[in-house]
Tab-separated table of C-alpha atoms and ligand atoms in Angstrom:
chain	number	residue	atom	x	y	z
A	11	UNK	CA	11.182	33.417	152.249
A	12	UNK	CA	11.592	34.552	156.162
A	13	UNK	CA	12.507	38.098	157.048
A	14	UNK	CA	15.359	39.332	159.637
A	15	UNK	CA	14.757	43.255	159.785
A	16	UNK	CA	13.189	44.179	156.876
A	17	UNK	CA	15.748	42.021	154.935
A	18	UNK	CA	14.488	38.758	152.825
A	19	UNK	CA	16.288	35.819	153.327
A	20	UNK	CA	16.666	33.356	150.220
A	21	UNK	CA	18.174	30.248	150.502
A	22	UNK	CA	20.315	30.681	147.237
A	23	UNK	CA	24.277	29.847	147.433
A	24	UNK	CA	25.850	31.685	144.552
A	25	UNK	CA	28.778	29.235	144.693
A	26	UNK	CA	26.290	26.349	144.055
A	27	UNK	CA	27.380	24.637	140.531
A	28	UNK	CA	24.190	25.004	138.992
A	29	UNK	CA	24.418	28.632	140.120
A	30	UNK	CA	27.756	29.174	138.365
A	31	UNK	CA	26.518	27.236	135.369
A	32	UNK	CA	23.413	29.109	134.938
A	33	UNK	CA	23.055	31.933	137.269
A	34	UNK	CA	20.238	33.752	135.426
A	35	UNK	CA	17.232	32.728	137.057
A	36	UNK	CA	19.279	33.092	140.968
A	37	UNK	CA	19.939	36.632	139.752
A	38	UNK	CA	16.329	37.102	139.096
A	39	UNK	CA	15.077	35.725	142.484
A	40	UNK	CA	17.770	38.265	144.076
A	41	UNK	CA	16.663	41.382	142.098
A	42	UNK	CA	12.606	40.277	142.118
A	43	UNK	CA	12.836	39.399	146.193
A	44	UNK	CA	14.182	42.945	147.115
A	45	UNK	CA	16.880	45.953	146.967
A	46	UNK	CA	19.481	43.990	149.509
A	47	UNK	CA	18.831	40.799	150.588
A	48	UNK	CA	20.281	38.258	153.031
A	49	UNK	CA	21.857	34.350	151.565
A	50	UNK	CA	20.962	31.739	154.322
A	51	UNK	CA	24.114	29.957	153.639
A	52	UNK	CA	26.326	33.148	154.160
A	53	UNK	CA	24.966	34.683	157.529
A	54	UNK	CA	27.453	37.718	156.972
A	55	UNK	CA	26.657	38.877	154.194
A	56	UNK	CA	23.892	41.328	152.369
A	57	UNK	CA	23.682	40.532	148.087
A	58	UNK	CA	22.117	43.854	146.259
A	59	UNK	CA	21.404	42.382	142.443
A	60	UNK	CA	19.728	45.398	141.049
A	61	UNK	CA	21.228	48.367	139.788
A	62	UNK	CA	20.492	51.253	141.418
A	63	UNK	CA	21.915	49.881	144.728
A	64	UNK	CA	25.219	47.641	143.247
A	65	UNK	CA	25.812	51.571	141.341
A	66	UNK	CA	25.169	53.524	144.725
A	67	UNK	CA	27.232	50.690	146.667
A	68	UNK	CA	30.140	51.246	144.446
A	69	UNK	CA	29.510	55.025	144.562
A	70	UNK	CA	30.064	55.161	148.603
A	71	UNK	CA	33.150	54.147	148.626
A	72	UNK	CA	34.044	55.765	152.434
A	73	UNK	CA	31.333	53.641	154.065
A	74	UNK	CA	31.905	50.458	151.335
A	75	UNK	CA	35.302	50.276	151.604
A	76	UNK	CA	37.642	47.899	149.424
A	77	UNK	CA	40.567	47.158	152.036
A	78	UNK	CA	38.229	44.460	154.193
A	79	UNK	CA	38.822	42.657	150.887
A	80	UNK	CA	36.288	42.431	147.652
A	81	UNK	CA	35.893	39.183	148.215
A	82	UNK	CA	34.087	36.866	150.539
A	83	UNK	CA	36.509	36.755	153.335
A	84	UNK	CA	36.530	40.011	155.684
A	85	UNK	CA	40.149	40.834	156.083
A	86	UNK	CA	39.821	42.536	159.374
A	87	UNK	CA	38.886	38.765	160.593
A	88	UNK	CA	40.244	36.445	158.181
A	89	UNK	CA	44.364	36.986	156.776
A	90	UNK	CA	44.246	37.298	152.987
A	91	UNK	CA	46.007	34.780	150.835
A	92	UNK	CA	47.869	36.854	149.471
A	93	UNK	CA	49.682	40.598	150.187
A	94	UNK	CA	46.884	42.734	150.008
A	95	UNK	CA	46.936	44.259	146.335
A	96	UNK	CA	47.809	48.307	146.240
A	97	UNK	CA	44.761	49.882	144.028
A	98	UNK	CA	42.066	46.428	144.349
A	99	UNK	CA	41.694	45.789	148.069
A	100	UNK	CA	42.699	49.499	149.244
A	101	UNK	CA	40.925	53.161	150.129
A	102	UNK	CA	42.002	56.512	149.736
A	103	UNK	CA	44.556	58.122	150.438
A	104	UNK	CA	46.654	54.835	149.692
A	105	UNK	CA	43.957	54.253	147.227
A	106	UNK	CA	44.270	57.489	145.700
A	107	UNK	CA	48.153	56.939	145.025
A	108	UNK	CA	48.393	54.144	143.519
A	109	UNK	CA	45.720	54.810	141.431
A	110	UNK	CA	47.011	57.842	139.921
A	111	UNK	CA	50.071	55.934	138.758
A	112	UNK	CA	48.227	53.095	136.679
A	113	UNK	CA	45.539	55.458	135.993
A	114	UNK	CA	48.449	57.105	133.776
A	115	UNK	CA	50.469	53.973	132.479
A	116	UNK	CA	46.778	53.361	131.332
A	117	UNK	CA	45.261	56.274	129.889
A	118	UNK	CA	44.128	56.693	126.258
A	119	UNK	CA	47.722	58.015	125.325
A	120	UNK	CA	48.761	54.933	125.959
A	121	UNK	CA	46.337	52.950	124.552
A	122	UNK	CA	46.528	55.140	121.411
A	123	UNK	CA	50.263	54.063	120.948
A	124	UNK	CA	49.646	50.199	121.656
A	125	UNK	CA	47.056	50.032	119.628
A	126	UNK	CA	48.901	49.418	116.170
A	127	UNK	CA	50.885	46.630	117.519
A	128	UNK	CA	47.437	45.418	119.352
A	129	UNK	CA	45.609	45.584	116.104
A	130	UNK	CA	48.353	44.044	114.177
A	131	UNK	CA	48.193	40.498	116.068
A	132	UNK	CA	44.805	40.517	116.069
A	133	UNK	CA	44.356	40.626	112.165
A	134	UNK	CA	46.966	38.117	112.243
A	135	UNK	CA	45.404	35.515	114.577
A	136	UNK	CA	41.903	36.106	113.071
A	137	UNK	CA	43.892	35.260	109.580
A	138	UNK	CA	45.071	31.700	111.459
A	139	UNK	CA	41.719	31.179	112.611
A	140	UNK	CA	39.450	31.353	109.210
A	141	UNK	CA	42.652	29.336	107.448
A	142	UNK	CA	41.622	26.592	110.291
A	143	UNK	CA	38.184	27.146	109.175
A	144	UNK	CA	37.121	25.271	112.950
A	145	UNK	CA	38.592	26.379	115.898
A	146	UNK	CA	38.531	26.440	119.861
A	147	UNK	CA	36.943	29.763	120.296
A	148	UNK	CA	39.155	30.025	123.810
A	149	UNK	CA	41.686	27.940	122.573
A	150	UNK	CA	42.721	29.782	119.011
A	151	UNK	CA	41.550	33.137	119.850
A	152	UNK	CA	40.465	34.108	123.197
A	153	UNK	CA	43.129	33.128	125.216
A	154	UNK	CA	46.265	32.616	123.207
A	155	UNK	CA	44.903	37.158	122.350
A	156	UNK	CA	45.340	38.587	125.314
A	157	UNK	CA	48.415	35.852	126.849
A	158	UNK	CA	49.848	37.594	124.069
A	159	UNK	CA	49.604	41.272	123.705
A	160	UNK	CA	48.504	41.908	127.214
A	161	UNK	CA	51.991	40.652	128.744
A	162	UNK	CA	53.990	42.362	126.125
A	163	UNK	CA	53.043	45.789	126.686
A	164	UNK	CA	53.515	45.110	130.200
A	165	UNK	CA	57.286	43.904	129.203
A	166	UNK	CA	56.930	40.294	130.405
A	167	UNK	CA	59.177	37.834	128.729
A	168	UNK	CA	57.848	35.267	126.310
A	169	UNK	CA	58.294	32.062	128.731
A	170	UNK	CA	56.101	29.832	131.425
A	171	UNK	CA	52.838	33.102	130.376
A	172	UNK	CA	50.923	29.983	131.070
A	173	UNK	CA	51.166	30.687	134.828
A	174	UNK	CA	48.969	33.830	134.183
A	175	UNK	CA	45.737	31.976	133.095
A	176	UNK	CA	46.270	29.558	136.646
A	177	UNK	CA	47.325	32.288	138.657
A	178	UNK	CA	44.562	34.331	137.070
A	179	UNK	CA	42.034	31.744	138.034
A	180	UNK	CA	42.960	31.666	141.897
A	181	UNK	CA	43.021	35.114	142.533
A	182	UNK	CA	39.408	35.369	141.408
A	183	UNK	CA	38.310	31.560	142.884
A	184	UNK	CA	39.556	33.712	146.443
A	185	UNK	CA	37.519	35.934	146.042
A	186	UNK	CA	34.443	33.317	146.780
A	187	UNK	CA	34.645	31.062	149.475
A	188	UNK	CA	37.049	28.245	150.547
A	189	UNK	CA	35.323	25.689	148.665
A	190	UNK	CA	36.587	23.130	145.858
A	191	UNK	CA	37.449	25.769	143.290
A	192	UNK	CA	39.441	27.183	145.456
A	193	UNK	CA	41.322	24.396	146.614
A	194	UNK	CA	41.589	22.698	142.911
A	195	UNK	CA	43.310	25.988	142.003
A	196	UNK	CA	45.465	27.037	145.006
A	197	UNK	CA	46.954	23.316	144.947
A	198	UNK	CA	48.787	24.373	141.594
A	199	UNK	CA	49.536	28.027	143.007
A	200	UNK	CA	53.572	27.032	145.022
A	201	UNK	CA	55.885	27.430	142.298
A	202	UNK	CA	52.696	30.024	139.953
A	203	UNK	CA	53.480	32.324	143.077
A	204	UNK	CA	57.018	32.247	142.657
A	205	UNK	CA	56.868	33.263	138.791
A	206	UNK	CA	54.384	35.758	139.150
A	207	UNK	CA	56.286	37.415	141.661
A	208	UNK	CA	59.633	37.028	139.835
A	209	UNK	CA	58.893	38.571	136.849
A	210	UNK	CA	57.125	41.434	138.989
A	211	UNK	CA	61.369	42.457	139.387
A	212	UNK	CA	62.494	45.461	137.528
A	213	UNK	CA	64.972	43.317	135.484
A	214	UNK	CA	62.724	40.894	134.269
A	215	UNK	CA	60.807	43.934	132.604
A	216	UNK	CA	61.072	45.144	129.206
A	217	UNK	CA	62.536	48.651	129.604
A	218	UNK	CA	59.306	50.831	128.665
A	219	UNK	CA	56.998	48.834	128.824
A	220	UNK	CA	53.638	49.008	131.631
A	221	UNK	CA	55.680	47.397	134.458
A	222	UNK	CA	59.039	49.525	133.906
A	223	UNK	CA	56.945	52.478	133.805
A	224	UNK	CA	55.485	51.501	137.711
A	225	UNK	CA	59.640	51.650	138.661
A	226	UNK	CA	59.915	55.115	136.908
A	227	UNK	CA	56.911	56.490	139.187
A	228	UNK	CA	58.695	54.544	142.217
A	229	UNK	CA	61.992	56.462	140.739
A	230	UNK	CA	60.278	59.996	140.572
A	231	UNK	CA	59.160	59.535	144.296
A	232	UNK	CA	55.134	59.318	143.264
A	233	UNK	CA	55.089	55.410	145.077
A	234	UNK	CA	57.830	53.676	146.747
A	235	UNK	CA	60.499	51.060	145.458
A	236	UNK	CA	58.872	48.730	147.970
A	237	UNK	CA	55.398	49.076	146.599
A	238	UNK	CA	56.031	49.125	142.446
A	239	UNK	CA	56.249	44.934	142.828
A	240	UNK	CA	52.978	44.631	143.736
A	241	UNK	CA	51.840	47.061	141.366
A	242	UNK	CA	53.231	45.358	138.851
A	243	UNK	CA	51.186	42.295	139.975
A	244	UNK	CA	47.767	44.184	139.671
A	245	UNK	CA	48.395	44.026	136.081
A	246	UNK	CA	49.269	40.525	135.667
A	247	UNK	CA	46.305	39.907	138.166
A	248	UNK	CA	43.482	41.353	136.808
A	249	UNK	CA	44.673	41.989	132.868
A	250	UNK	CA	44.488	38.269	131.322
A	251	UNK	CA	42.064	36.076	132.751
A	252	UNK	CA	39.248	39.013	132.751
A	253	UNK	CA	39.823	39.791	129.290
A	254	UNK	CA	40.137	36.447	128.319
A	255	UNK	CA	36.847	35.414	129.726
A	256	UNK	CA	35.378	39.034	127.980
A	257	UNK	CA	36.458	37.997	124.759
A	258	UNK	CA	35.361	34.506	124.924
A	259	UNK	CA	31.870	35.569	126.293
A	260	UNK	CA	31.278	38.251	123.192
A	261	UNK	CA	32.777	35.329	120.588
A	262	UNK	CA	29.575	33.097	122.447
A	263	UNK	CA	27.148	35.898	122.793
A	264	UNK	CA	28.047	36.551	118.457
A	265	UNK	CA	27.455	32.752	117.945
A	266	UNK	CA	24.143	32.637	119.650
A	267	UNK	CA	22.836	34.990	117.852
A	268	UNK	CA	23.353	35.134	114.245
A	269	UNK	CA	21.747	38.312	113.664
A	270	UNK	CA	23.514	40.849	115.930
A	271	UNK	CA	26.502	38.905	113.808
A	272	UNK	CA	25.388	39.596	110.540
A	273	UNK	CA	25.498	43.510	111.865
A	274	UNK	CA	28.470	43.341	112.554
A	275	UNK	CA	29.467	41.832	109.312
A	276	UNK	CA	27.860	44.594	107.648
A	277	UNK	CA	28.867	47.253	109.299
A	278	UNK	CA	32.998	46.601	111.097
A	279	UNK	CA	32.222	49.639	113.084
A	280	UNK	CA	29.755	48.432	115.582
A	281	UNK	CA	32.567	46.099	116.760
A	282	UNK	CA	33.122	48.127	120.252
A	283	UNK	CA	29.897	48.455	121.088
A	284	UNK	CA	29.423	44.696	120.471
A	285	UNK	CA	32.295	43.644	122.809
A	286	UNK	CA	30.485	46.742	125.638
A	287	UNK	CA	27.000	44.548	124.877
A	288	UNK	CA	28.745	41.753	125.217
A	289	UNK	CA	29.736	43.021	128.664
A	290	UNK	CA	26.827	43.978	129.907
A	291	UNK	CA	25.279	41.081	128.865
A	292	UNK	CA	27.807	38.019	129.958
A	293	UNK	CA	29.728	40.135	132.934
A	294	UNK	CA	32.689	38.646	132.560
A	295	UNK	CA	33.597	39.498	136.810
A	296	UNK	CA	30.367	38.069	138.089
A	297	UNK	CA	30.239	39.681	141.756
A	298	UNK	CA	32.609	41.868	143.663
A	299	UNK	CA	32.170	42.701	147.355
A	300	UNK	CA	32.347	45.570	149.595
A	301	UNK	CA	32.578	46.075	153.787
A	302	UNK	CA	30.260	48.150	155.076
A	303	UNK	CA	32.666	50.453	157.387
A	304	UNK	CA	29.925	51.512	160.213
A	305	UNK	CA	26.295	50.823	160.066
A	306	UNK	CA	24.189	52.536	157.478
A	307	UNK	CA	21.510	51.867	155.063
A	308	UNK	CA	21.075	50.548	151.625
A	309	UNK	CA	17.855	51.989	150.309
A	310	UNK	CA	16.583	52.470	153.598
A	311	UNK	CA	17.273	48.783	154.745
A	312	UNK	CA	19.878	48.726	158.616
A	313	UNK	CA	23.427	47.414	157.712
A	314	UNK	CA	25.196	46.657	160.250
A	315	UNK	CA	29.299	47.516	160.668
A	316	UNK	CA	31.440	45.487	159.243
A	317	UNK	CA	28.551	43.923	156.943
A	318	UNK	CA	30.100	41.998	153.681
A	319	UNK	CA	28.243	43.438	150.757
A	320	UNK	CA	28.119	41.323	147.707
A	321	UNK	CA	27.383	43.639	144.693
A	322	UNK	CA	25.994	41.236	141.591
A	323	UNK	CA	27.607	43.110	138.851
A	324	UNK	CA	26.069	40.570	136.263
A	325	UNK	CA	22.954	40.675	137.641
A	326	UNK	CA	22.797	44.527	137.815
A	327	UNK	CA	23.215	44.343	134.081
A	328	UNK	CA	20.435	42.543	133.250
A	329	UNK	CA	17.867	44.350	135.488
A	330	UNK	CA	14.721	45.173	133.750
A	331	UNK	CA	14.524	48.204	136.437
A	332	UNK	CA	17.737	49.649	134.002
A	333	UNK	CA	17.724	47.802	130.458
A	334	UNK	CA	14.588	47.671	128.500
A	335	UNK	CA	14.488	43.667	127.399
A	336	UNK	CA	17.598	43.040	129.848
A	337	UNK	CA	18.105	39.339	128.241
A	338	UNK	CA	17.917	40.293	124.510
A	339	UNK	CA	22.142	40.496	123.427
A	340	UNK	CA	21.912	43.948	120.816
A	341	UNK	CA	24.862	45.332	119.934
A	342	UNK	CA	22.826	48.383	118.659
A	343	UNK	CA	21.685	48.686	122.121
A	344	UNK	CA	24.671	51.272	123.636
A	345	UNK	CA	24.712	49.752	127.488
A	346	UNK	CA	26.334	53.343	129.004
A	347	UNK	CA	25.684	52.668	132.332
A	348	UNK	CA	26.140	48.970	133.053
A	349	UNK	CA	28.820	48.121	135.648
A	350	UNK	CA	30.778	45.377	134.133
A	351	UNK	CA	33.724	47.203	135.141
A	352	UNK	CA	32.502	48.424	138.285
A	353	UNK	CA	31.897	52.212	138.829
A	354	UNK	CA	33.099	54.986	141.029
A	355	UNK	CA	36.661	54.971	142.062
A	356	UNK	CA	37.549	51.102	141.668
A	357	UNK	CA	36.118	51.539	138.456
A	358	UNK	CA	38.355	49.194	136.212
A	359	UNK	CA	41.477	51.396	135.998
A	360	UNK	CA	42.627	48.823	132.524
A	361	UNK	CA	38.837	49.233	130.789
A	362	UNK	CA	40.726	51.081	127.913
A	363	UNK	CA	42.992	48.843	127.209
A	364	UNK	CA	40.103	46.247	127.696
A	365	UNK	CA	37.982	47.387	125.125
A	366	UNK	CA	40.794	47.963	122.466
A	367	UNK	CA	41.151	44.221	122.708
A	368	UNK	CA	37.577	43.685	122.068
A	369	UNK	CA	37.058	46.122	119.695
A	370	UNK	CA	40.297	44.974	117.218
A	371	UNK	CA	39.906	41.431	118.070
A	372	UNK	CA	35.957	41.859	116.510
A	373	UNK	CA	36.639	44.048	113.468
A	374	UNK	CA	38.793	41.890	112.305
A	375	UNK	CA	36.317	38.702	112.911
A	376	UNK	CA	33.718	41.449	111.205
A	377	UNK	CA	35.787	41.843	107.773
A	378	UNK	CA	37.203	38.290	107.543
A	379	UNK	CA	33.809	36.758	108.452
A	380	UNK	CA	30.820	36.033	107.006
A	381	UNK	CA	29.200	33.882	109.555
A	382	UNK	CA	30.265	32.232	113.296
A	383	UNK	CA	28.372	28.579	113.879
A	384	UNK	CA	28.663	26.967	116.913
A	385	UNK	CA	30.720	23.717	116.194
A	386	UNK	CA	29.639	22.101	119.033
A	387	UNK	CA	28.856	21.561	122.580
A	388	UNK	CA	30.639	24.567	124.618
A	389	UNK	CA	31.550	24.188	127.944
A	390	UNK	CA	32.456	26.351	130.878
A	391	UNK	CA	35.100	26.676	133.234
A	392	UNK	CA	33.818	27.055	136.705
A	393	UNK	CA	35.115	30.186	138.745
A	394	UNK	CA	33.639	31.799	142.086
A	395	UNK	CA	33.792	35.121	139.939
A	396	UNK	CA	34.412	34.679	136.653
A	397	UNK	CA	32.534	33.632	133.680
A	398	UNK	CA	34.139	31.738	131.738
A	399	UNK	CA	34.344	29.061	128.753
A	400	UNK	CA	36.790	25.966	129.062
A	401	UNK	CA	36.237	25.247	124.878
A	402	UNK	CA	33.931	27.001	122.852
A	403	UNK	CA	33.888	24.760	119.519
A	404	UNK	CA	33.279	27.410	116.102
A	405	UNK	CA	32.853	27.185	113.169
A	406	UNK	CA	34.143	30.316	110.910
A	407	UNK	CA	33.039	30.612	107.273
A	408	UNK	CA	34.793	33.721	105.468
A	409	UNK	CA	34.000	36.463	103.836
B	520	OVM	C1	44.964	43.139	141.529
B	520	OVM	C2	43.993	42.734	141.108
B	520	OVM	C3	43.476	41.582	140.862
B	520	OVM	C4	42.006	41.032	140.311
B	520	OVM	C5	41.159	41.724	140.087
B	520	OVM	C6	41.342	43.297	139.740
B	520	OVM	C7	39.245	43.488	139.045
B	520	OVM	C8	42.524	43.920	140.158
B	520	OVM	O1	45.350	42.667	142.454
B	520	OVM	O2	45.184	44.881	141.926
B	520	OVM	O3	40.778	43.652	139.184
């Protein structure tokens, strides 16, 4: 380890296959090296892996902006791969306006209104899985569920929804370097982008759905009509792959911690905290970046203007400075303060919907299934940003 300007330099590539497969040893090295470190392969980046600094960066949106992109690419220097998101990749005052609209559409009241439907679909799907007995936790459950309920709520038609999976993979790969993972998902991009943008048009969205409500906000003058399709695109970008993998990771956690599943089975009201703890234990979005708008400091260490700041959410969520016994998956932990949804003004605007999905699926499982056992080797789907499973063989033993 050498040092430049108080900063340890680690020879670590977060996007190397071994680190994507098993990020936890890398997280520990980064946390222990210092509050802010450099990574030899990415000289324009500084990285924070401790909870305190990740939280501090997210809560200083005036210094650490999102408008230059929340991936490795600095949009001040390179063209984004798609028109910038009007919420994810925006700063106040634009962000304030668009966020207000999405925030209202995804409010607790809206979530109350979708709850019954989301619950019924979860119960039906879990019933089908129980009848099968042995399932793929991803293809038979974690993927099917969000792909049904969320586009339904947005108001997207049934045909071609697999495009949402390809698009999500691409969006989250695009936040890393131009490596083979990005190249492979970009190859599939042409027709997918067309499908996505077409489904963002008002005439393709069910009246009254989340998508149509964005156009209603445009009618009311809160945003412009030109902005509306791009805001629908945010639903389709952020609302599917994230919840699929949140659910998949939660199933993985429960299958590998039978004593925790036993507690959930004994008390289904633990479904929500069990999902929350899974988000802490294995954060779906592993990383987001900010960009320093001026010369500044992180933990007293100088950071130059235009530096990309890599926030390691998943590492912060297992920081022993914040969490006792952080590697333990404990559904009774109540991990408030985790940063799996980010923090500050950009904290996930859809988190109430994500939590609803986790809660109702795990509740249905808890009631209907006595034990969940691994039924073979799982496989990972590597992505530059997401912690994702490709397959998860499980045996469900009915109650
Ligand atoms: C967006 C967007 C895309 C990906 C993720 C996300 C986590 C937002 O297009 O606004 O939030």
